[in-house]
CSV table of C-alpha atoms and ligand atoms in Angstrom, one decimal:
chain,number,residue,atom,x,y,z
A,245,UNK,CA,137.9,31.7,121.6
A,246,UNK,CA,139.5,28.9,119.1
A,247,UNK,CA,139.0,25.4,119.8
A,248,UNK,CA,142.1,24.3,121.7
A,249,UNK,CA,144.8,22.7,119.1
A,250,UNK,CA,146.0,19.4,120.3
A,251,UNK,CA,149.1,18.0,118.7
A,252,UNK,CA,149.1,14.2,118.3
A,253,UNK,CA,151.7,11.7,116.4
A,254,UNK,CA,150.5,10.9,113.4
A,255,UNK,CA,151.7,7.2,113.2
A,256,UNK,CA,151.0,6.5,117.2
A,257,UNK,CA,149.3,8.8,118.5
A,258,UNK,CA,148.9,9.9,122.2
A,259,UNK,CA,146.3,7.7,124.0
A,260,UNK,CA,145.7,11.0,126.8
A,261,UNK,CA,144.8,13.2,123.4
A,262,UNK,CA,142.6,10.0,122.1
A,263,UNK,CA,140.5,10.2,125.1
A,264,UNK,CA,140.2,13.9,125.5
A,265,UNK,CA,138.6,13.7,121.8
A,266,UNK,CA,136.9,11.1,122.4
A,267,UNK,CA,135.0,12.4,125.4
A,268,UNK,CA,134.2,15.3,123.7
A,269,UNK,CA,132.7,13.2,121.1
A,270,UNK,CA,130.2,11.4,123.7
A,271,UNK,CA,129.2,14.3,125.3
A,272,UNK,CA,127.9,15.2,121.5
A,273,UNK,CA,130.8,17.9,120.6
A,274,UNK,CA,132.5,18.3,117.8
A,275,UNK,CA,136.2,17.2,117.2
A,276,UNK,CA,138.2,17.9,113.9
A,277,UNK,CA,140.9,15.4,113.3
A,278,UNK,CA,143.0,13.8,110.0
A,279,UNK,CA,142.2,11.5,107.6
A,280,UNK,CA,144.6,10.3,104.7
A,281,UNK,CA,142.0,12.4,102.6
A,282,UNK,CA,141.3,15.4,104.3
A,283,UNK,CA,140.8,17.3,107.5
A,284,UNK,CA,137.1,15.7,109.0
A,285,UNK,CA,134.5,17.7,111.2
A,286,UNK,CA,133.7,14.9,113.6
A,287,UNK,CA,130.3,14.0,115.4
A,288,UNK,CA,128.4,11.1,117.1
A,289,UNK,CA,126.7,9.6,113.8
A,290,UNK,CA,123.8,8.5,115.8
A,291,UNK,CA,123.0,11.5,117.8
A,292,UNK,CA,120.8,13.6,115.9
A,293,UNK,CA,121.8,16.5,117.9
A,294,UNK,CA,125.3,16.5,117.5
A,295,UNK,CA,125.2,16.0,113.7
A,296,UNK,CA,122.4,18.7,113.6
A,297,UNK,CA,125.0,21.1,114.9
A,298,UNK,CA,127.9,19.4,112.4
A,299,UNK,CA,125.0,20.6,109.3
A,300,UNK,CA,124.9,24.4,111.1
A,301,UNK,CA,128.4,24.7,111.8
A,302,UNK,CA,129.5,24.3,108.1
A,303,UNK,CA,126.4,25.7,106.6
A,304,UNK,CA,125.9,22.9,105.1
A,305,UNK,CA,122.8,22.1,103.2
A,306,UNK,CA,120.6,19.9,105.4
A,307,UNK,CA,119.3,17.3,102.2
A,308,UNK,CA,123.8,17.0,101.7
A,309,UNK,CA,124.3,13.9,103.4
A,310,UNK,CA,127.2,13.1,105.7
A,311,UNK,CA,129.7,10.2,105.3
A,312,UNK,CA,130.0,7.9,108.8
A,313,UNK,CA,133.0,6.3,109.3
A,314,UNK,CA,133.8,3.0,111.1
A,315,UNK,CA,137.4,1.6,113.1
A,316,UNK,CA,136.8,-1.5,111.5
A,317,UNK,CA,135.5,-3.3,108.3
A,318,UNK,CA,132.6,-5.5,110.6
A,319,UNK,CA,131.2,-2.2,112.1
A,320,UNK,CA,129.4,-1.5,108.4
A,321,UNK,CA,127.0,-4.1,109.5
A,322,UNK,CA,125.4,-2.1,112.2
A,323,UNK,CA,124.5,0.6,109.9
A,324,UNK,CA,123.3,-1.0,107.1
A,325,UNK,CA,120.5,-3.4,106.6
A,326,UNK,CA,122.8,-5.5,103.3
A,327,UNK,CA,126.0,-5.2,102.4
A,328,UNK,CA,125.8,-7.2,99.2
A,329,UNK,CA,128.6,-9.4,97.3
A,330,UNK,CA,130.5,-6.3,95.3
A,331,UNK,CA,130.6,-4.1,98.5
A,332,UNK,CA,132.0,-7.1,100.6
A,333,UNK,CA,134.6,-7.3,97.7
A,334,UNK,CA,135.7,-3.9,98.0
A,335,UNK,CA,135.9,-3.5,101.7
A,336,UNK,CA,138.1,-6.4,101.7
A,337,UNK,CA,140.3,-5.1,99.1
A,338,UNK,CA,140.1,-1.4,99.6
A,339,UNK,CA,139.5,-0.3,103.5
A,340,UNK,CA,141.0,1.4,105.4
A,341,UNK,CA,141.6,3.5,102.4
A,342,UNK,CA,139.4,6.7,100.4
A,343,UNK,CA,136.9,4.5,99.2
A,344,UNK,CA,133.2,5.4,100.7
A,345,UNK,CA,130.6,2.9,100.1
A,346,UNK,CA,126.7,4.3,99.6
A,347,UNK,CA,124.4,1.4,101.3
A,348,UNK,CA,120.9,0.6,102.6
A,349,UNK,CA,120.6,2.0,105.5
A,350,UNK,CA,119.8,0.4,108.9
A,351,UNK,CA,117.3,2.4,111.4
A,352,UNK,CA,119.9,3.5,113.8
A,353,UNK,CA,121.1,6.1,111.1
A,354,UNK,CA,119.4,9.1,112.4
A,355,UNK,CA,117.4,10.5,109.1
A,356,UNK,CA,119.9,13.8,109.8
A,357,UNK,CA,122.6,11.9,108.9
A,358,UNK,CA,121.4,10.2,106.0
A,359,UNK,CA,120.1,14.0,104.7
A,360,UNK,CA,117.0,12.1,104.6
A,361,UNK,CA,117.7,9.4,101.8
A,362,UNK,CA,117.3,5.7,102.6
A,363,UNK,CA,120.6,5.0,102.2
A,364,UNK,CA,124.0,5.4,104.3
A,365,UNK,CA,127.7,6.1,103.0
A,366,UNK,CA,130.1,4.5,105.0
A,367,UNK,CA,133.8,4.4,105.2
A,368,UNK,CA,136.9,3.0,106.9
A,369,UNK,CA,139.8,6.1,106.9
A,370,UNK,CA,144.1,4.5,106.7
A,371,UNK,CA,144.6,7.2,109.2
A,372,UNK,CA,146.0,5.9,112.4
A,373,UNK,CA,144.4,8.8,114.4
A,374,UNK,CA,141.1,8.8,113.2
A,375,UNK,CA,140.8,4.9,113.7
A,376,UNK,CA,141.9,5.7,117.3
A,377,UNK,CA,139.5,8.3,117.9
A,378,UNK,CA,136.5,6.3,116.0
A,379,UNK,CA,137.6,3.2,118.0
A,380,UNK,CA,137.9,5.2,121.8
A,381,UNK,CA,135.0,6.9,121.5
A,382,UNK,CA,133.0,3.6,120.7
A,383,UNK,CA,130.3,5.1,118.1
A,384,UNK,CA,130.6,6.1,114.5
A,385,UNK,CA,132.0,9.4,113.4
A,386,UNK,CA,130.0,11.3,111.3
A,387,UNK,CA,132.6,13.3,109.4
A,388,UNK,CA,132.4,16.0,106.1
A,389,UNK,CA,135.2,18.1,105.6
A,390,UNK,CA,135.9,20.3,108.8
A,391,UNK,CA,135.8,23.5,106.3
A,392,UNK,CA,132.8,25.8,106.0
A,393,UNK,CA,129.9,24.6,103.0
A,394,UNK,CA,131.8,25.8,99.8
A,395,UNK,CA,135.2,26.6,100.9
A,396,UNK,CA,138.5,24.5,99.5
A,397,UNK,CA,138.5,21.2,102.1
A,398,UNK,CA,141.1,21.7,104.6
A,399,UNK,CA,144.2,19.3,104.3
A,400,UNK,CA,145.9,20.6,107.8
A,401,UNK,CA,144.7,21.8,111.0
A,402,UNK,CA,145.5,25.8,110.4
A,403,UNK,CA,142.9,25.6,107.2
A,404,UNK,CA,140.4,23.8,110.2
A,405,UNK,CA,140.9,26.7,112.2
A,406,UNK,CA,140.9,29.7,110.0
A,407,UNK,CA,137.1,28.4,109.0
A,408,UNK,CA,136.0,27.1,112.1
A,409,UNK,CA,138.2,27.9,114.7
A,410,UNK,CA,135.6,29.5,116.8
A,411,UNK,CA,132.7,27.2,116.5
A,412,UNK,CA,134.0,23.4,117.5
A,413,UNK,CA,135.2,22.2,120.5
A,414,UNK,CA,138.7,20.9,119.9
A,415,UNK,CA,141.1,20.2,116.9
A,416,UNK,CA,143.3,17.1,116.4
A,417,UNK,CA,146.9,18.5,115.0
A,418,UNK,CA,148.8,15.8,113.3
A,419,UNK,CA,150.5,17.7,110.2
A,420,UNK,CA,149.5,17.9,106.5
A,421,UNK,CA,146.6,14.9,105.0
A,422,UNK,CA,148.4,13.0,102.8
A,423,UNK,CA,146.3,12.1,100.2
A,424,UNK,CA,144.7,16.5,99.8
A,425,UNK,CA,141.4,15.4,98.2
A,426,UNK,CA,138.3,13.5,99.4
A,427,UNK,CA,137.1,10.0,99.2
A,428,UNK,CA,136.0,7.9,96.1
A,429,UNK,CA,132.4,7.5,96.5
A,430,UNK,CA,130.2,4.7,95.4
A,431,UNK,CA,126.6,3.7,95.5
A,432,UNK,CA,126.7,-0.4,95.7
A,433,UNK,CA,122.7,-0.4,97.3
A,434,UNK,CA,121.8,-1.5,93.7
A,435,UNK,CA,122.9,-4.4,91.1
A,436,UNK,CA,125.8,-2.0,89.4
A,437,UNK,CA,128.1,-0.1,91.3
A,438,UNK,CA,127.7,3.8,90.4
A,439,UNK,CA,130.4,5.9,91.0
A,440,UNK,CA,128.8,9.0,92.7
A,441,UNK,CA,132.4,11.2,93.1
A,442,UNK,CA,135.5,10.5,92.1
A,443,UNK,CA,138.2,10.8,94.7
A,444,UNK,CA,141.2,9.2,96.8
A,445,UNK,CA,140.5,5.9,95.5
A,446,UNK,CA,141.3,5.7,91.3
A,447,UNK,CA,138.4,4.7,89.5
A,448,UNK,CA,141.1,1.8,87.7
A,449,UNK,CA,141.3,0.7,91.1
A,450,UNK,CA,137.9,-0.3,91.5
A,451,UNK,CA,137.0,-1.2,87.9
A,452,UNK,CA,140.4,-3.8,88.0
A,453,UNK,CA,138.9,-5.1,91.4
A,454,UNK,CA,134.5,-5.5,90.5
A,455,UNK,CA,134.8,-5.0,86.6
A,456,UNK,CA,131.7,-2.9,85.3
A,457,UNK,CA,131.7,0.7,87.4
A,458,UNK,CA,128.9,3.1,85.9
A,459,UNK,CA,129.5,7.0,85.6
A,460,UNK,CA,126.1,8.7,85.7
A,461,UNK,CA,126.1,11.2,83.1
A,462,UNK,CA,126.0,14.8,84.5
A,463,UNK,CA,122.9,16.6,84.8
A,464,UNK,CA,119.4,16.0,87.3
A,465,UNK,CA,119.8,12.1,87.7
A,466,UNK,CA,123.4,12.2,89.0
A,467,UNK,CA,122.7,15.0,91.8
A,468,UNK,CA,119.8,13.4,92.9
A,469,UNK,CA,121.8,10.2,93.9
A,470,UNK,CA,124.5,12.0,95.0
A,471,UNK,CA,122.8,15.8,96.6
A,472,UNK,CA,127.0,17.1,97.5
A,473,UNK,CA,127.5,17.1,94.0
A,474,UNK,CA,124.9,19.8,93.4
A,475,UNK,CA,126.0,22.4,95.2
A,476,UNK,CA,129.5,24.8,94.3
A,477,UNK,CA,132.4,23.8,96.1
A,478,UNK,CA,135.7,23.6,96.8
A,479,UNK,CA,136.0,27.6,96.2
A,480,UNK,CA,138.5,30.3,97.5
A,481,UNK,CA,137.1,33.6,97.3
A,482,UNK,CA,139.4,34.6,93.9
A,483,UNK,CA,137.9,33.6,90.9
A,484,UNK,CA,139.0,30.6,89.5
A,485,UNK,CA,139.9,30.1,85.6
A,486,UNK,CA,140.5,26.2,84.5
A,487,UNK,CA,142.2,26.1,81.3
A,488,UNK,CA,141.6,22.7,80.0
A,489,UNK,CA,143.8,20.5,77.7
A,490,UNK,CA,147.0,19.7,77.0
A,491,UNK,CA,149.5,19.5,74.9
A,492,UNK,CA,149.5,23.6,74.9
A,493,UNK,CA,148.1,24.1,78.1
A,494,UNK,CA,151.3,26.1,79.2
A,495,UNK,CA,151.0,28.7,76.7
A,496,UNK,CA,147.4,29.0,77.3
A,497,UNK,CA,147.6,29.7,81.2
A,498,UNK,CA,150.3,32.6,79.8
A,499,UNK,CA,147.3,34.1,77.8
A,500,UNK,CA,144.5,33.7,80.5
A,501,UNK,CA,146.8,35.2,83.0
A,502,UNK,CA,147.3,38.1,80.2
A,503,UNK,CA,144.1,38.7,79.5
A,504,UNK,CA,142.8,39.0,83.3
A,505,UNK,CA,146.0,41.6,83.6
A,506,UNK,CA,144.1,43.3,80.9
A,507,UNK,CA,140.9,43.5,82.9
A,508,UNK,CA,142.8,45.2,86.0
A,509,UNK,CA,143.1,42.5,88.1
A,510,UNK,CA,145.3,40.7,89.9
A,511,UNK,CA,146.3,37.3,89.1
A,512,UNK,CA,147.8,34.0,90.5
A,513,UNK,CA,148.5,30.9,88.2
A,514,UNK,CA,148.5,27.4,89.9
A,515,UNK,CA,150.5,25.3,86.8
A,516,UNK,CA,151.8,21.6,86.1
A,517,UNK,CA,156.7,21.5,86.4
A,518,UNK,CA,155.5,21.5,82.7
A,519,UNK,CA,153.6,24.3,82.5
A,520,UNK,CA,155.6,26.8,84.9
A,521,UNK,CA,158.2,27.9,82.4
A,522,UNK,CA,155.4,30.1,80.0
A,523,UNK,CA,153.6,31.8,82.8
A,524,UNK,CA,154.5,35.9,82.4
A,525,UNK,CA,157.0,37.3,85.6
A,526,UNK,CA,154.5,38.9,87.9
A,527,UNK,CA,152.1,36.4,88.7
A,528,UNK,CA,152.2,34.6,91.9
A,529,UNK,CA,152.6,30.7,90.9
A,530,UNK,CA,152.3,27.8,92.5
A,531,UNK,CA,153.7,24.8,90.9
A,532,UNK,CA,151.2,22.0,91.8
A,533,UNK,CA,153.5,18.8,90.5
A,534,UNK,CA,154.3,16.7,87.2
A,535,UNK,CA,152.1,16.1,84.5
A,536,UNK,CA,152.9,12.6,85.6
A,537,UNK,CA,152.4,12.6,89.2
A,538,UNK,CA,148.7,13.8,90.0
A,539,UNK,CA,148.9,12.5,93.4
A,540,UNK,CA,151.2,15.2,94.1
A,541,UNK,CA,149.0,17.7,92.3
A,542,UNK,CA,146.3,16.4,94.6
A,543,UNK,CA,148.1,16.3,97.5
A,544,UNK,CA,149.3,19.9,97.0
A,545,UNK,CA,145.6,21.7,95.4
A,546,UNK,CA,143.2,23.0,98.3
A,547,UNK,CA,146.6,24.0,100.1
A,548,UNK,CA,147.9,26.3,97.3
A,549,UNK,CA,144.1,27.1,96.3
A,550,UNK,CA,143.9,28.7,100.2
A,551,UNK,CA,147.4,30.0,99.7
A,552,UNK,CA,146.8,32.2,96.5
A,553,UNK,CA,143.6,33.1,98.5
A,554,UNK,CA,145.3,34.7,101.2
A,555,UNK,CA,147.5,36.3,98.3
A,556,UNK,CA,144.7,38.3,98.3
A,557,UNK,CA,144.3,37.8,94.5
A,558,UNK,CA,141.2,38.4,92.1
A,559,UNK,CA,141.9,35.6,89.9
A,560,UNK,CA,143.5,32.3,89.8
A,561,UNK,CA,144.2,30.4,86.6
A,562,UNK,CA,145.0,26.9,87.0
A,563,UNK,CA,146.1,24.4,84.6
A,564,UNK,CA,144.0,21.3,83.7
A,565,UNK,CA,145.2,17.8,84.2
A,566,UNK,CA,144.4,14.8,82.4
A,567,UNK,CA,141.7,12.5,83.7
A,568,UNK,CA,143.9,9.3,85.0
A,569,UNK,CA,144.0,8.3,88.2
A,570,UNK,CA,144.0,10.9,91.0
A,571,UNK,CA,143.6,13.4,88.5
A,572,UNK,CA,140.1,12.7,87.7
A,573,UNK,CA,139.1,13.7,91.4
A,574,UNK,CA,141.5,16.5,90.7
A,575,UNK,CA,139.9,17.9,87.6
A,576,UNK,CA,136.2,17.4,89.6
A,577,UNK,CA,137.4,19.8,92.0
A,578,UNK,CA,138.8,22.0,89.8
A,579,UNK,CA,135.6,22.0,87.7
A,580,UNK,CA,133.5,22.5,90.8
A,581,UNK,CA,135.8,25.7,92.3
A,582,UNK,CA,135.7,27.4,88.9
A,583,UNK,CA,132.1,27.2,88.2
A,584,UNK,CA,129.8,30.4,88.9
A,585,UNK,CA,133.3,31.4,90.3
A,586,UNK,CA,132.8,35.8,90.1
B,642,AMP,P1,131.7,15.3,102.1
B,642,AMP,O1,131.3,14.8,103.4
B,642,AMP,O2,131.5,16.8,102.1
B,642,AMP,O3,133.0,14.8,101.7
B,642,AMP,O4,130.6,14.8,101.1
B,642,AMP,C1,130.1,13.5,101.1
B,642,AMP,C2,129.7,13.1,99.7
B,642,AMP,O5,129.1,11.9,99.8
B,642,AMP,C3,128.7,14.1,99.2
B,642,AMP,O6,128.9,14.3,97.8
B,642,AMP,C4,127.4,13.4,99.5
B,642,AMP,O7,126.3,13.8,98.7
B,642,AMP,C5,127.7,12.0,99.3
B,642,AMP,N1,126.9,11.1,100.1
B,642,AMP,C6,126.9,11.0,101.4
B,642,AMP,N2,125.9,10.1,101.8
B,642,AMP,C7,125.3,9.7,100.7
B,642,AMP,C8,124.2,8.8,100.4
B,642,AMP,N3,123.5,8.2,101.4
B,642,AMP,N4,123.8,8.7,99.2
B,642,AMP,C9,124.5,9.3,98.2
B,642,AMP,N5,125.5,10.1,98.4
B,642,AMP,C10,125.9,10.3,99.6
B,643,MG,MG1,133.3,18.7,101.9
């Protein structure tokens, strides 16, 4: 049977639906509910048990840690042993909001959650039903994306069920995540802040608020600090081509999509307003927004990535964005969903 589907306003949401959650939550179920990122898989962050079953549920890889998130900016205290000068800095200027901070963590972090580092990442959602649910159920949430391990993240609560429908407890319904893509994160447990993913929060952002941000090179050092960035992600089951570059990037989506025609297959282009006009009649397209908007293109991504899924499609060629504010995170998870795509 699918977890029962309980709408809730998304601005003031119903206290009875709060509490139902809630208690589900305390008895150590699992709750999926918005963020202003994405759709969240919700458990107690400091009952082993419950996040044990978060980890099978998704398939998720049990050295992936998961990010815990907190009603309010004080509660990072509790979970962390110091909470030094720049992380003080940017809780105060960024939470709530998609920024997720990677600290020392305190005991009461079960080693499950932490995906057996030392550390913790912790964040404070702008979503006025997950800080209802976080604050009524009177524990930290420990909350990935409520999709299965590999999967585009889920942005409403239909993409929460078609993955997981059958194996959580109950589904918070409060229409479409407005942001479409996950949080910034950032390791502040040493003397530089590392940016560990880029997300929600623009990396300008955080380098106009604490100056110097460092940006591991790829490769063994970076997935060490960061073990979610190891792993393929963000996938539909179609292959995914990402043409990079621009000025041309139009016409080169119009000769990706031509050339997997070539091959037999059938093809689906996801393209900038810019780039629509040179994609050949007879592929499905999605438009995902301006060049010069790529908070709509992120807002619109894992929700027309799922929908050219469903096409039933082979292959999907997107177009490449340039790496400026949202559409760094954008061109991450484009990289990610494309590579060992087959
Ligand atoms: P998700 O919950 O799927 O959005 O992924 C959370 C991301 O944060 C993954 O890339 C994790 O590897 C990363 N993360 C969570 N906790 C930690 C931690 N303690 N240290 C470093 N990275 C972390
Ligand atoms: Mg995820």
């Amino acid at each position: 049977m699918p977890a029962p589907l309980v709408r809730v306003d998304p601005t003031q949401p119903e206290a009875a639906a709060i509490g139902e959650a809630a208690a589900v939550l305390s008895s150590g179920g699992l709750v999926a509910f918005p963020t202003e990122t994405v759709y969240g898989l919700g458990a107690d962050a400091l009952d082993a048990r419950a996040v044990a079953r978060l980890f099978e549920v998704k398939g998720r890889p049990a050295d992936n840690p998961i990010i815990v998130h907190v009603a309010s900016p004080t509660d990072v205290d509790a979970l962390a042993t110091h909470v030094g000068a720049t992380a003080r800095v940017l809780i105060d200027r960024f939470w709530p909001g998609p920024l997720t901070l990677v600290l020392p963590a305190a005991p009461v972090v079960p080693e499950v959650t932490r995906g057996g580092l030392p550390t913790v990442a912790v964040r404070m959602p702008a979503h006025a039903v997950a800080l209802a649910l976080i604050a009524a159920a009177r524990r930290p949430v420990a909350a990935p994306s409520a999709n299965r391990s590999g999967r585009p993240s889920p942005t409403t609560a239909q993409h929460v069920l078609a993955d997981l429908g059958e194996r959580i407890d109950l589904v918070l319904d409060a229409g479409p995540a407005p942001v479409g893509v996950e949080s910034t994160v950032v390791d502040v447990s040493g003397t530089t802040p590392v940016l560990l993913r880029p997300g929600g929060l623009p990396l300008e952002a955080l380098q106009a608020a604490v100056g110097a941000v460092a940006l591991p090179a790829p490769g063994a050092a970076a997935t060490a600090r960061s073990p979610g960035t190891r792993y393929r992600h963000y996938a539909p089951r179609a292959r995914v081509v990402l043409v990079e570059g621009r000025p041309d990037a139009g016409e080169r989506v119009a000769a990706a999509v031509r050339r997997l025609w070539d091959e037999g297959l059938r093809v689906g282009a996801m393209v900038t307003s810019e780039g629509a006009a040179g994609v050949p009649a007879g592929a499905v397209v999605r438009v995902m927004g301006p060049r010069a908007a790529p908070e709509v293109i992120a807002a619109n991504l894992f929700a027309q990535l799922r929908e050219l899924d469903e096409a039933g499609l082979d292959a999907i060629v997107v177009e490449g964005v340039a790496e400026r504010g949202l559409g760094r995170a954008v061109m991450d998870r484009l990289r990610r969903a494309a590579a060992g795509a087959g």
